[in-house]
Coordinates of C-alpha atoms and ligand atoms in Angstrom, one line a residue:
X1 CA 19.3 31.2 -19.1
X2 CA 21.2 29.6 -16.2
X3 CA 23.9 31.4 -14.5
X4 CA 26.6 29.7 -13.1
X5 CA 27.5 30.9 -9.0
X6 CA 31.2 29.9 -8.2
X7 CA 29.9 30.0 -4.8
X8 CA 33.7 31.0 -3.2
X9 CA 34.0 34.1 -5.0
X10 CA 30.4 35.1 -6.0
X11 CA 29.1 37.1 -2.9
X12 CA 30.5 37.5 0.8
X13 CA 27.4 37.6 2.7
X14 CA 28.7 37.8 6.1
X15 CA 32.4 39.9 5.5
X16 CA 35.2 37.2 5.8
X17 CA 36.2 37.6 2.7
X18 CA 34.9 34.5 0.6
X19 CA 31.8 34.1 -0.9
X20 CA 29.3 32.0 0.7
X21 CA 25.1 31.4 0.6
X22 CA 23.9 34.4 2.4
X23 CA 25.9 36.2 -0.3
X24 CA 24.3 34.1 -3.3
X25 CA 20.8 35.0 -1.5
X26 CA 20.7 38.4 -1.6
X27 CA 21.9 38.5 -4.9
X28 CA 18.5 36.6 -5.8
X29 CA 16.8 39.9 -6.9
X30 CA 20.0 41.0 -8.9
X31 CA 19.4 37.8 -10.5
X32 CA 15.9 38.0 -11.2
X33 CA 15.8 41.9 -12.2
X34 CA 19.0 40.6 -15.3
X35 CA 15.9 37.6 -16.3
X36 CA 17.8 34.7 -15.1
X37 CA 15.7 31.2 -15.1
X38 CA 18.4 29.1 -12.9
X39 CA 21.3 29.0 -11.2
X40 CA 23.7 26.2 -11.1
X41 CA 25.5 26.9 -7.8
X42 CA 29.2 24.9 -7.6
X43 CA 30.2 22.9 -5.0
X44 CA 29.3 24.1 -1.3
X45 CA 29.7 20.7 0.5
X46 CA 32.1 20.4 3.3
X47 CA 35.6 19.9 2.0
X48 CA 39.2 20.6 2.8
X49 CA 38.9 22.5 -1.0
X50 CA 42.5 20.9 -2.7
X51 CA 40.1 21.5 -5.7
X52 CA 37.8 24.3 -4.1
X53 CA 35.2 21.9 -3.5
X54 CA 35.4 19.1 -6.4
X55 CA 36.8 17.4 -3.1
X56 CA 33.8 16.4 -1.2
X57 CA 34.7 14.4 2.5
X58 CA 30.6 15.1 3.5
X59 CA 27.7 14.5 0.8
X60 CA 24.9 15.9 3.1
X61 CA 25.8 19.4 4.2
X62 CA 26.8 22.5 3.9
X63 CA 31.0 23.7 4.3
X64 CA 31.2 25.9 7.6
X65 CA 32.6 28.5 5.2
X66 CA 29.8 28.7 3.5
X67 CA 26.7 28.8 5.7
X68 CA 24.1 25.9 6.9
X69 CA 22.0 23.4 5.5
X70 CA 19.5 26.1 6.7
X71 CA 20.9 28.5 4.7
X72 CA 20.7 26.0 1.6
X73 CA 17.0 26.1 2.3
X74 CA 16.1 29.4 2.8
X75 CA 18.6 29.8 -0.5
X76 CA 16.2 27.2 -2.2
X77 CA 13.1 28.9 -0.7
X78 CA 14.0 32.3 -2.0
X79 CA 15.3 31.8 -5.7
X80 CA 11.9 29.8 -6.1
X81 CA 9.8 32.3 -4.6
X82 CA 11.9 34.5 -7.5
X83 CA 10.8 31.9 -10.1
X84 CA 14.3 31.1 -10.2
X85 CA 15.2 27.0 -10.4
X86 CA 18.7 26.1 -8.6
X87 CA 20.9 23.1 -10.0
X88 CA 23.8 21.9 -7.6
X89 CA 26.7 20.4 -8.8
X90 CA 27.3 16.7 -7.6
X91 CA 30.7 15.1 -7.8
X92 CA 30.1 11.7 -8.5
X93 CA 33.2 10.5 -10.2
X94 CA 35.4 10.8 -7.2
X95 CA 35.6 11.9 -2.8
X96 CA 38.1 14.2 -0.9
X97 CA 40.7 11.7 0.4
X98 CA 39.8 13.0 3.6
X99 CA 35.8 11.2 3.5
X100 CA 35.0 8.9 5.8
X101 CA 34.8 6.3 2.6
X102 CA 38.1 6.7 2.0
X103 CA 39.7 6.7 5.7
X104 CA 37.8 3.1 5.7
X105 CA 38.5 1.8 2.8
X106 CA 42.7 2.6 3.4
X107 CA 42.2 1.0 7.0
X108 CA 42.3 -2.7 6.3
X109 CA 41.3 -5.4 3.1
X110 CA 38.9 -6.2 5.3
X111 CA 37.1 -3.0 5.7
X112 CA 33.1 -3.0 3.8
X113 CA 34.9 0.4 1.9
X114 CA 37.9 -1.3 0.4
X115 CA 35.8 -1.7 -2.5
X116 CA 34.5 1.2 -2.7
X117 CA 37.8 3.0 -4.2
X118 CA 40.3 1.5 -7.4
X119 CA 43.3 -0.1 -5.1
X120 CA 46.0 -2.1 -6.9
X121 CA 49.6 -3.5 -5.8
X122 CA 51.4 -2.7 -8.9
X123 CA 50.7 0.3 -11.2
X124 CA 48.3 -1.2 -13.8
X125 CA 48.8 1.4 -16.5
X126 CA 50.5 4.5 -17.8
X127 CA 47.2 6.4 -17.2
X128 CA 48.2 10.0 -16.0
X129 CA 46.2 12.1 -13.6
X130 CA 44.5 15.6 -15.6
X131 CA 46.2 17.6 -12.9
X132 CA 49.7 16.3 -13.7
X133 CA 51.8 12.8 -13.2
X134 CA 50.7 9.6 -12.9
X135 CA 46.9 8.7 -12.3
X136 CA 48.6 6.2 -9.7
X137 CA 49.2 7.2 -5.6
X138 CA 50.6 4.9 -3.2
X139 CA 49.1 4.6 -0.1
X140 CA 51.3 3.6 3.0
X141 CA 48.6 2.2 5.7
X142 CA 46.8 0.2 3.0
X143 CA 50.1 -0.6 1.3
X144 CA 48.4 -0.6 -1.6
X145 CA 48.2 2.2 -5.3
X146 CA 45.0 4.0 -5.4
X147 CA 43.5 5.8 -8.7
X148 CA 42.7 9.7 -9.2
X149 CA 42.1 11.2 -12.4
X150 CA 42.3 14.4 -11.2
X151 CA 44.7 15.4 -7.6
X152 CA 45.6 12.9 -5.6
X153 CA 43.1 14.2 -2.8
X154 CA 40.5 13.3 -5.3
X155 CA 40.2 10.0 -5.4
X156 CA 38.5 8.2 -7.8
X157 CA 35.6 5.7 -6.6
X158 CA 34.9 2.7 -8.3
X159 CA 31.3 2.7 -10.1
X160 CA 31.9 -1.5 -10.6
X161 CA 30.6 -1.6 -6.8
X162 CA 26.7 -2.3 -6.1
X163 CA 27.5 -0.5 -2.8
X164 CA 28.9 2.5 -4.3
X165 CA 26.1 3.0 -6.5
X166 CA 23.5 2.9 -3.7
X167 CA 25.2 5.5 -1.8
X168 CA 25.3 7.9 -4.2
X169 CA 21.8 7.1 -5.3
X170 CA 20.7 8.0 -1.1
X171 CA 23.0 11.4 -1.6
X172 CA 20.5 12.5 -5.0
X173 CA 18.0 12.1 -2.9
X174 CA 18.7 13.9 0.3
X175 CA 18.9 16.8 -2.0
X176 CA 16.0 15.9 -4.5
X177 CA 14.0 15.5 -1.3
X178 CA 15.2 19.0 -0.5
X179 CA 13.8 20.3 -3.3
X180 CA 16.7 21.1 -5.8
X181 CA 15.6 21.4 -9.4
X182 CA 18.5 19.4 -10.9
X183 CA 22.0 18.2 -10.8
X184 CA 25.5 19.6 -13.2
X185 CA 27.2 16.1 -12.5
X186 CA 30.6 16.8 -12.3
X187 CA 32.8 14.9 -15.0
X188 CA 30.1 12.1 -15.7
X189 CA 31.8 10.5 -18.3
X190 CA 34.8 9.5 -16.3
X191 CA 32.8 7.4 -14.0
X192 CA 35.3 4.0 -13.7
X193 CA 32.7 1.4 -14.2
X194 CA 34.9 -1.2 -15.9
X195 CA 37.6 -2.8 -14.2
X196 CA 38.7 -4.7 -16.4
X197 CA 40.2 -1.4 -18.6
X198 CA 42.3 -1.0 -16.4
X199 CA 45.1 -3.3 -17.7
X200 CA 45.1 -1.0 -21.1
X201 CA 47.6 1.5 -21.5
X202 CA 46.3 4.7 -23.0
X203 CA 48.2 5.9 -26.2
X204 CA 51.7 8.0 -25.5
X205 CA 51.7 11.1 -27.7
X206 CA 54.2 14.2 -27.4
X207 CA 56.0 12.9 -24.1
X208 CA 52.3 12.8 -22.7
X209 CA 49.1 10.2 -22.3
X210 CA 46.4 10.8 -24.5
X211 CA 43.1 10.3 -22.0
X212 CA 41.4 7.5 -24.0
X213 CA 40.5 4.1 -21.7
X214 CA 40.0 6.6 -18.6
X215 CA 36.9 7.4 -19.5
X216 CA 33.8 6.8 -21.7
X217 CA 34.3 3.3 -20.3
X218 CA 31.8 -0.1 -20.7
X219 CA 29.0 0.2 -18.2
X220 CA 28.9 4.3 -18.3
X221 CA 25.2 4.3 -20.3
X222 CA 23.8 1.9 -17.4
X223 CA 25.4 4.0 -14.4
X224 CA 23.9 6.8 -16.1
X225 CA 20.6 5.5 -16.8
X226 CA 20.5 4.4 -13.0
X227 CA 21.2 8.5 -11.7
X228 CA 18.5 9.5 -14.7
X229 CA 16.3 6.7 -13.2
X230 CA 16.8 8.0 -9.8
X231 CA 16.5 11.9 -10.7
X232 CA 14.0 11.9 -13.0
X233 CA 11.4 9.6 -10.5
X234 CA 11.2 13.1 -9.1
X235 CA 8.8 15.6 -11.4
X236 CA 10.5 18.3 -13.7
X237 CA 14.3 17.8 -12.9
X238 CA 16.9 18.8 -14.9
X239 CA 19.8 16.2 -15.4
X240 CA 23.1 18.1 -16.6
X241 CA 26.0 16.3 -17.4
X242 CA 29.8 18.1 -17.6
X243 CA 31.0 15.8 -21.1
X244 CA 34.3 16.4 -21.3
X245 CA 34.7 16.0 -25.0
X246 CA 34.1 17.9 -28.2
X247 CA 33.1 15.2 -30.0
X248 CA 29.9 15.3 -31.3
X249 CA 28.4 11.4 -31.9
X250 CA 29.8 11.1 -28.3
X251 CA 28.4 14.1 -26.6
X252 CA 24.7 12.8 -28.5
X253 CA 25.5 9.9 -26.9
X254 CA 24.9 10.8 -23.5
X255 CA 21.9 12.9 -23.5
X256 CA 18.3 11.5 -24.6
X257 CA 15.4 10.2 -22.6
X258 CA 17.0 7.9 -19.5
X259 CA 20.4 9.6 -19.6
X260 CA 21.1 13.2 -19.5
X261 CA 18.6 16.2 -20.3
X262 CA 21.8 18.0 -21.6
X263 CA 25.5 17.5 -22.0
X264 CA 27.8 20.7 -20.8
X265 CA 30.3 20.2 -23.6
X266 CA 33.0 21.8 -25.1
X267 CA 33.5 21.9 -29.1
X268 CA 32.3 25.9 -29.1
X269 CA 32.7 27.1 -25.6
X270 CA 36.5 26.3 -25.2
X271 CA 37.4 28.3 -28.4
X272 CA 40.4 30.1 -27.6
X273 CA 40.0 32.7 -30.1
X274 CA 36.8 33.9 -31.7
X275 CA 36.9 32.2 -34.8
X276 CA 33.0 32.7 -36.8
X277 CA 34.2 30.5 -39.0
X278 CA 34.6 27.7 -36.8
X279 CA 30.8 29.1 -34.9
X280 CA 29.1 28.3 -38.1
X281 CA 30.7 25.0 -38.9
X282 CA 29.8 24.2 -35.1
X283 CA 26.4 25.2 -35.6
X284 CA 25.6 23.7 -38.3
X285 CA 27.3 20.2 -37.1
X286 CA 25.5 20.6 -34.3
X287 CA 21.7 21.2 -36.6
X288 CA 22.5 18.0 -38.4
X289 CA 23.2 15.9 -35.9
X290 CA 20.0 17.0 -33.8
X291 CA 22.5 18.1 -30.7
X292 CA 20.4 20.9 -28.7
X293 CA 23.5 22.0 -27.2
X294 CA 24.4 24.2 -23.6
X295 CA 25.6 27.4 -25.4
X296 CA 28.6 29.4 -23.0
X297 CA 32.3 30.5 -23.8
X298 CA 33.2 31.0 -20.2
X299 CA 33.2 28.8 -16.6
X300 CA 35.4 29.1 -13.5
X301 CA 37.4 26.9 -15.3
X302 CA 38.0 28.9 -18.2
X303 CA 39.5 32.3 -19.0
X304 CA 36.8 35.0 -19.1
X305 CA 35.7 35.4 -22.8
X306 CA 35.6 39.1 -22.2
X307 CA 39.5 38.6 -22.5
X308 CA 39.8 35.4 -24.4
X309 CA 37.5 35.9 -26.9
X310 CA 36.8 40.1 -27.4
X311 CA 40.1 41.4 -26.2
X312 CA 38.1 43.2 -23.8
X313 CA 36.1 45.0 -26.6
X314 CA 32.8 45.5 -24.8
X315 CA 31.2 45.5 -28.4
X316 CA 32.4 42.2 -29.0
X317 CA 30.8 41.2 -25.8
X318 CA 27.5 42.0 -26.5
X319 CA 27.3 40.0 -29.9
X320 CA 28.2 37.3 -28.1
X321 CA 25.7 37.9 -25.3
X322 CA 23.7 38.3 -29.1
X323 CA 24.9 35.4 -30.0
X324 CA 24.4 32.9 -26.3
X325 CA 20.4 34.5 -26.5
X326 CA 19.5 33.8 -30.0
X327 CA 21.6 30.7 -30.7
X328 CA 20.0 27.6 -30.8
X329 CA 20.4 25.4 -27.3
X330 CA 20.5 26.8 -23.9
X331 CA 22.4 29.4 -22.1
X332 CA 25.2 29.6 -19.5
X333 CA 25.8 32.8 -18.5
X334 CA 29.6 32.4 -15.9
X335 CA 29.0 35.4 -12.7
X336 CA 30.0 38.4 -14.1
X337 CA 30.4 38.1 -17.5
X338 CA 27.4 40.5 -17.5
X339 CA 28.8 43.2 -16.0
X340 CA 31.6 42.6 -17.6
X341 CA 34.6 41.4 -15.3
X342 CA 38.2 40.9 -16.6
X343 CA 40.3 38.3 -15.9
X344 CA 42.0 38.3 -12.7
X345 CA 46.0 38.9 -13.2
X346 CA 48.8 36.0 -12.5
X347 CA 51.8 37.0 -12.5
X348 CA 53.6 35.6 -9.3
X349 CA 53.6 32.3 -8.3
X350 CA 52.0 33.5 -5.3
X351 CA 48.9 34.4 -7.3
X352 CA 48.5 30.3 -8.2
X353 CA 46.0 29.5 -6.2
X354 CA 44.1 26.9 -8.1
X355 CA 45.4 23.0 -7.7
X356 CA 46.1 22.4 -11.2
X357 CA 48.5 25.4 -11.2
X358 CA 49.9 24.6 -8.4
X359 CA 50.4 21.4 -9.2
X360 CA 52.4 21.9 -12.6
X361 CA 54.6 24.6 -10.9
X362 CA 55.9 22.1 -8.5
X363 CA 55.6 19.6 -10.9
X364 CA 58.3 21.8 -13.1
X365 CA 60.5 22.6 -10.1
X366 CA 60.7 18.6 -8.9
X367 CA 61.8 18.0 -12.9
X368 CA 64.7 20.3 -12.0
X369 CA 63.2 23.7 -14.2
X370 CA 64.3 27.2 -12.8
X371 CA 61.2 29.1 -11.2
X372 CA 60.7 31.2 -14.1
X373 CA 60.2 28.2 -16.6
X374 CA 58.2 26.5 -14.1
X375 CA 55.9 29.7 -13.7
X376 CA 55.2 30.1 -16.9
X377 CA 54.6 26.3 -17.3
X378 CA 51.6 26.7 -14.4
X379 CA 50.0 29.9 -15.6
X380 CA 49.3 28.6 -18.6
X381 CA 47.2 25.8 -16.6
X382 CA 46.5 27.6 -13.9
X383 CA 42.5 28.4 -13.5
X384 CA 42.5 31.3 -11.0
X385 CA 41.9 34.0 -13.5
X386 CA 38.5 33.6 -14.1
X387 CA 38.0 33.1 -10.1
X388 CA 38.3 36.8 -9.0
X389 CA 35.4 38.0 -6.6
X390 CA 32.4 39.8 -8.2
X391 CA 33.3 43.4 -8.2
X392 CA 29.6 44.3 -7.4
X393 CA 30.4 47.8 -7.1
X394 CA 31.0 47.9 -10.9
X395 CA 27.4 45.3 -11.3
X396 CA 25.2 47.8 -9.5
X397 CA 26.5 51.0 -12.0
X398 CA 25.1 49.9 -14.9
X399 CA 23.9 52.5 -18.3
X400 CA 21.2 52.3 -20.4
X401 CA 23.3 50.8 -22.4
X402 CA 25.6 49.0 -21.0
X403 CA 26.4 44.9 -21.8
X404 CA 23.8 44.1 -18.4
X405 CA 21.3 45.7 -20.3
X406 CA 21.6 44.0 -23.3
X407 CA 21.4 40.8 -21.7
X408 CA 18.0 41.6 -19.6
X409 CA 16.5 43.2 -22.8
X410 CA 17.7 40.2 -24.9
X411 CA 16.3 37.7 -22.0
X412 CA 12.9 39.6 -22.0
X413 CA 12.8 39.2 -25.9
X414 CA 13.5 35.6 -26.0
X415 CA 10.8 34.9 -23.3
X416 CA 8.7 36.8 -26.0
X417 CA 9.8 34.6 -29.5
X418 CA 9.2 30.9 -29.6
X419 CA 11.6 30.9 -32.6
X420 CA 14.4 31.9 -30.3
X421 CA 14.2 28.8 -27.9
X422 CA 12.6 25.9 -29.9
X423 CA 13.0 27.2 -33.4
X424 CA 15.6 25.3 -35.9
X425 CA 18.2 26.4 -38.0
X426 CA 17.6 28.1 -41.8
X427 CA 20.1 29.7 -43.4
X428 CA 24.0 29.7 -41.6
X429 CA 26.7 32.1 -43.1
X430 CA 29.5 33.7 -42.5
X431 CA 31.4 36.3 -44.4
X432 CA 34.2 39.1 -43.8
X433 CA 33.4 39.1 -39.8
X434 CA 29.8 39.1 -40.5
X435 CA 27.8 35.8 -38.9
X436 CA 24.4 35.3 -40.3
X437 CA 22.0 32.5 -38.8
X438 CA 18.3 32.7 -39.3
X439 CA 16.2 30.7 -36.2
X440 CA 12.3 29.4 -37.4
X441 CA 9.4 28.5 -35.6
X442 CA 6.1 27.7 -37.7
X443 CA 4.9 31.6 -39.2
X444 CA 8.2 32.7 -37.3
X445 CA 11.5 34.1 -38.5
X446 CA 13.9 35.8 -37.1
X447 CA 17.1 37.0 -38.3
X448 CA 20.2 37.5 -36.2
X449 CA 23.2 39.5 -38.2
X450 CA 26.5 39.6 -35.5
X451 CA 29.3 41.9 -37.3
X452 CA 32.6 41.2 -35.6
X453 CA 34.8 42.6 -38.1
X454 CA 35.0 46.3 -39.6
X455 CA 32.8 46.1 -42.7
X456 CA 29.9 48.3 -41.7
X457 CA 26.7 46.1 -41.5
X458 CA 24.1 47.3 -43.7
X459 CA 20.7 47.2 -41.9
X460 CA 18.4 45.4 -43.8
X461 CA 14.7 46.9 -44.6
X462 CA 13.2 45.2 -41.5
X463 CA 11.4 44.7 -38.4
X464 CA 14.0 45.5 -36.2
X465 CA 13.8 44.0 -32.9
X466 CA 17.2 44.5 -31.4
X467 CA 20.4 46.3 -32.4
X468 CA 24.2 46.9 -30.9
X469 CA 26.3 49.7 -32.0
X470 CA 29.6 50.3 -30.8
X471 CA 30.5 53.3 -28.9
X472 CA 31.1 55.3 -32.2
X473 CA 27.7 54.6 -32.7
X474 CA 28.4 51.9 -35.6
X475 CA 25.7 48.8 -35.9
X476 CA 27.0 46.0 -35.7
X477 CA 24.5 43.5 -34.2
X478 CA 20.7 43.6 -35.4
X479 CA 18.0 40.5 -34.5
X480 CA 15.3 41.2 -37.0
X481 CA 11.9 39.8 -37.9
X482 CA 11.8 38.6 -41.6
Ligands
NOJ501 C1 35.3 19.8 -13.4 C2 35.2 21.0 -12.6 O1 34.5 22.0 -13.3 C3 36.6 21.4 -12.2 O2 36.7 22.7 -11.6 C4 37.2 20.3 -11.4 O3 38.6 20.6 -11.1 C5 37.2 18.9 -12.1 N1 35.9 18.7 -12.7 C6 37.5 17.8 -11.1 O4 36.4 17.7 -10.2

């Protein structure tokens, strides 16, 4: 199971108040003791942080507010030593507006970097940026539009250019060469690799844009081949790709040999409410169409399942820690879920920390909305709830049977039962809150029963090998051998 570090609020190693790598390294045996494999770690990289991080100005180092390229390595050294492997997320699609690349490229036409961005004199297209307004910024020293898809101090670099390619290809392999076991690529499939899209309009719908020719462009499968190329010349990498889709024939699309080991996408995690209904269909979808998918309901940029999804019912939470172990595909556990954390509250605009709330509060305001409208406009869109520092007071007072322990015990049993990682699907169903899938490998069957609703879950005659009960002492979860 990987487990994803949001390295700015996962552990304050040296007491200033914001999470950093000493802090993620000695939580390493914390880590190993719960049975994690990996960790991907978010962005670290120097950066002014308009988008805590996805804002990279320096490709090759380590933000001041986080530690040292030394303390990457002895990070590195120590999760290994833990038999723990460490992906790093790499923003690819687009550079702080403060890099180096960018401070070229506005300075003159004639600078080797123009090309390296999407400049324009006129506003080509009605394509609107995921953060709010149009995709389009002008620039005053280069007189000239440039193109985000996300803030306007992410800008957008253009994957038509030899040039750009090669750089990015060096920055995989400063860290490859450091010894990282993988990349999460940061919004892969909106890589501009096609210029020539950019004289379509994307379809209007409900006052909005509907994101269609700003992404999944002509000339994506080759950029991606090249990274795969790149990563995988190095032995036993992992190539992870955030897929922004739910899609299914396009989320296949992008992972196979050459291209990505596995897409992080979205048809079951981003469920807003559990719905098993929904699970099975997923799963099944997912069976036939020979997807091995990531399984996870939560990320720092999603609400915390424990309140999204359980209503903070801890015996929710552990059938769906059940349900991320036994599951087919591979687990992504977000810090904290474990222990478990709640959302963090936001209810002032103060408390809007993250860009795109920020963003759609002033947004609101500009559009002449009184505060009160506009607020409750940006909390919705507002990802700061899930970003709350790891109480790890709370992770180090954990019972016998507490959520933490049913993830290590589940982790242990799954390093145990080949059916739970490489076996397929045999029977799905789902009835009156009960979700039944049955996972086979050759001689081996195991049965996982997940009751969600009220009806009491009758245990079948059996070898049990795992069971949940609420805190009245109801089952209500059971992985069994049949
Ligand atoms: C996806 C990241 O997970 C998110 O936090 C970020 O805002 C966007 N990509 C843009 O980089």
């Amino acid at each position: 199971m990987f487990y994803e570090i949001y390295v700015p609020s996962f552990c304050d190693g040296n007491g200033d108040g914001i999470g950093d790598l000493k802090g993620v390294i000695s939580r390493i045996p914390y880590l190993r003791q719960l049975g994690i494999s990996g960790i991907w770690l978010t962005p670290f990289y120097p950066s002014p942080k308009a988008d805590n991080g996805y804002d990279i100005s320096d490709y090759r180092d380590v933000d001041p507010d986080y530690g040292t390229l030394e303390d990457f390595d002895m990070l590195l050294h120590r999760a290994h030593e833990a038999g723990i492997r460490v992906i790093i997320d790499m923003v690819l699609n687009h550079t702080s507006h403060l890099h180096p690349w960018f401070e070229e490229s506005r300075s003159s036409a004639r600078s080797p970097y123009r090309d390296y961005y999407l400049w324009e004199k006129e506003i080509p297209n009605n394509w609107e940026s995921f953060f709010d307004g149009s995709a389009w910024t002008y620039d005053e020293s280069a007189g000239l539009y440039y193109y985000h898809a996300f803030s306007r101090e992410q800008v957008c670099l253009n994957w038509s250019s030899g040039q750009v390619w090669r750089e990015c290809r060096d920055i995989l392999r400063f860290w490859l060469d450091r010894g990282v076991d993988g990349f999460r690529l940061d919004v892969i499939n909106f890589l501009k690799t096609d210029r020539a899209a950019l004289s379509v309009d994307n379809p209007v719908e409900n006052g909005g844009t509907r994101h269609v020719y700003d992404k999944n462009q002509k000339g994506i499968y080759e950029a991606l081949g090249k990274i795969s190329e790149t990563v995988h010349a190095y032995p036993h990498k992992y190539l992870l790709g955030e897929i922004g889709e739910d899609d299914l024939y396009l989320i296949k699309s992008y992972v196979g040999p050459g291209l990505l080991d596995s897409a992080f996408q979205f048809n079951l995690g981003s469920m807003e409410k559990l719905d098993i209904a929904y699970m099975a269909d997923q799963m099944r979808k997912m069976e036939a169409e020979g997807v091995y998918p990531t399984l996870f309901f939560s990320s720092h940029d999603m609400r915390r399942h424990f309140n999204r999804l359980c209503g903070l019912d801890p015996g929710k939470a552990k059938l769906l820690a059940m349900f991320l172990l036994t599951a087919r595909g591979i687990p992504f556990l977000y810090q904290g879920e474990e222990i478990p954390l709640e959302d963090v509250p936001v209810d002032r605009p103060e408390d809007l920390k993250d860009i795109q709330g920020r963003y759609g509060y002033e947004k609101k305001l500009r559009e002449g909305a009184d505060e009160k409208a506009a607020f409750q406009y940006a909390r919705e869109r507002a990802r700061d709830y899930s970003r709350g520092m790891v109480d790890w007071q709370r992770a180090g007072e954990q019972e016998e049977n507490s959520l933490h322990s049913v993830y290590r015990r589940l982790l242990e049993i799954r390093k145990r039962l080949p059916s739970l990682t490489l076996g397929t699907y045999g029977e799905i169903r789902q009835q009156d809150g009960l979700l039944y899938y049955q996972r086979i490998w050759e001689q081996e069957r195991v049965g996982v029963y997940l009751q969600f609703g009220e009806k009491p879950l009758e245990a079948p005659c059996k070898d049990v090998l795992f069971e949940v009960r609420d805190e009245r002492g109801k089952l209500k979860g059971l992985l069994v051998c049949e």
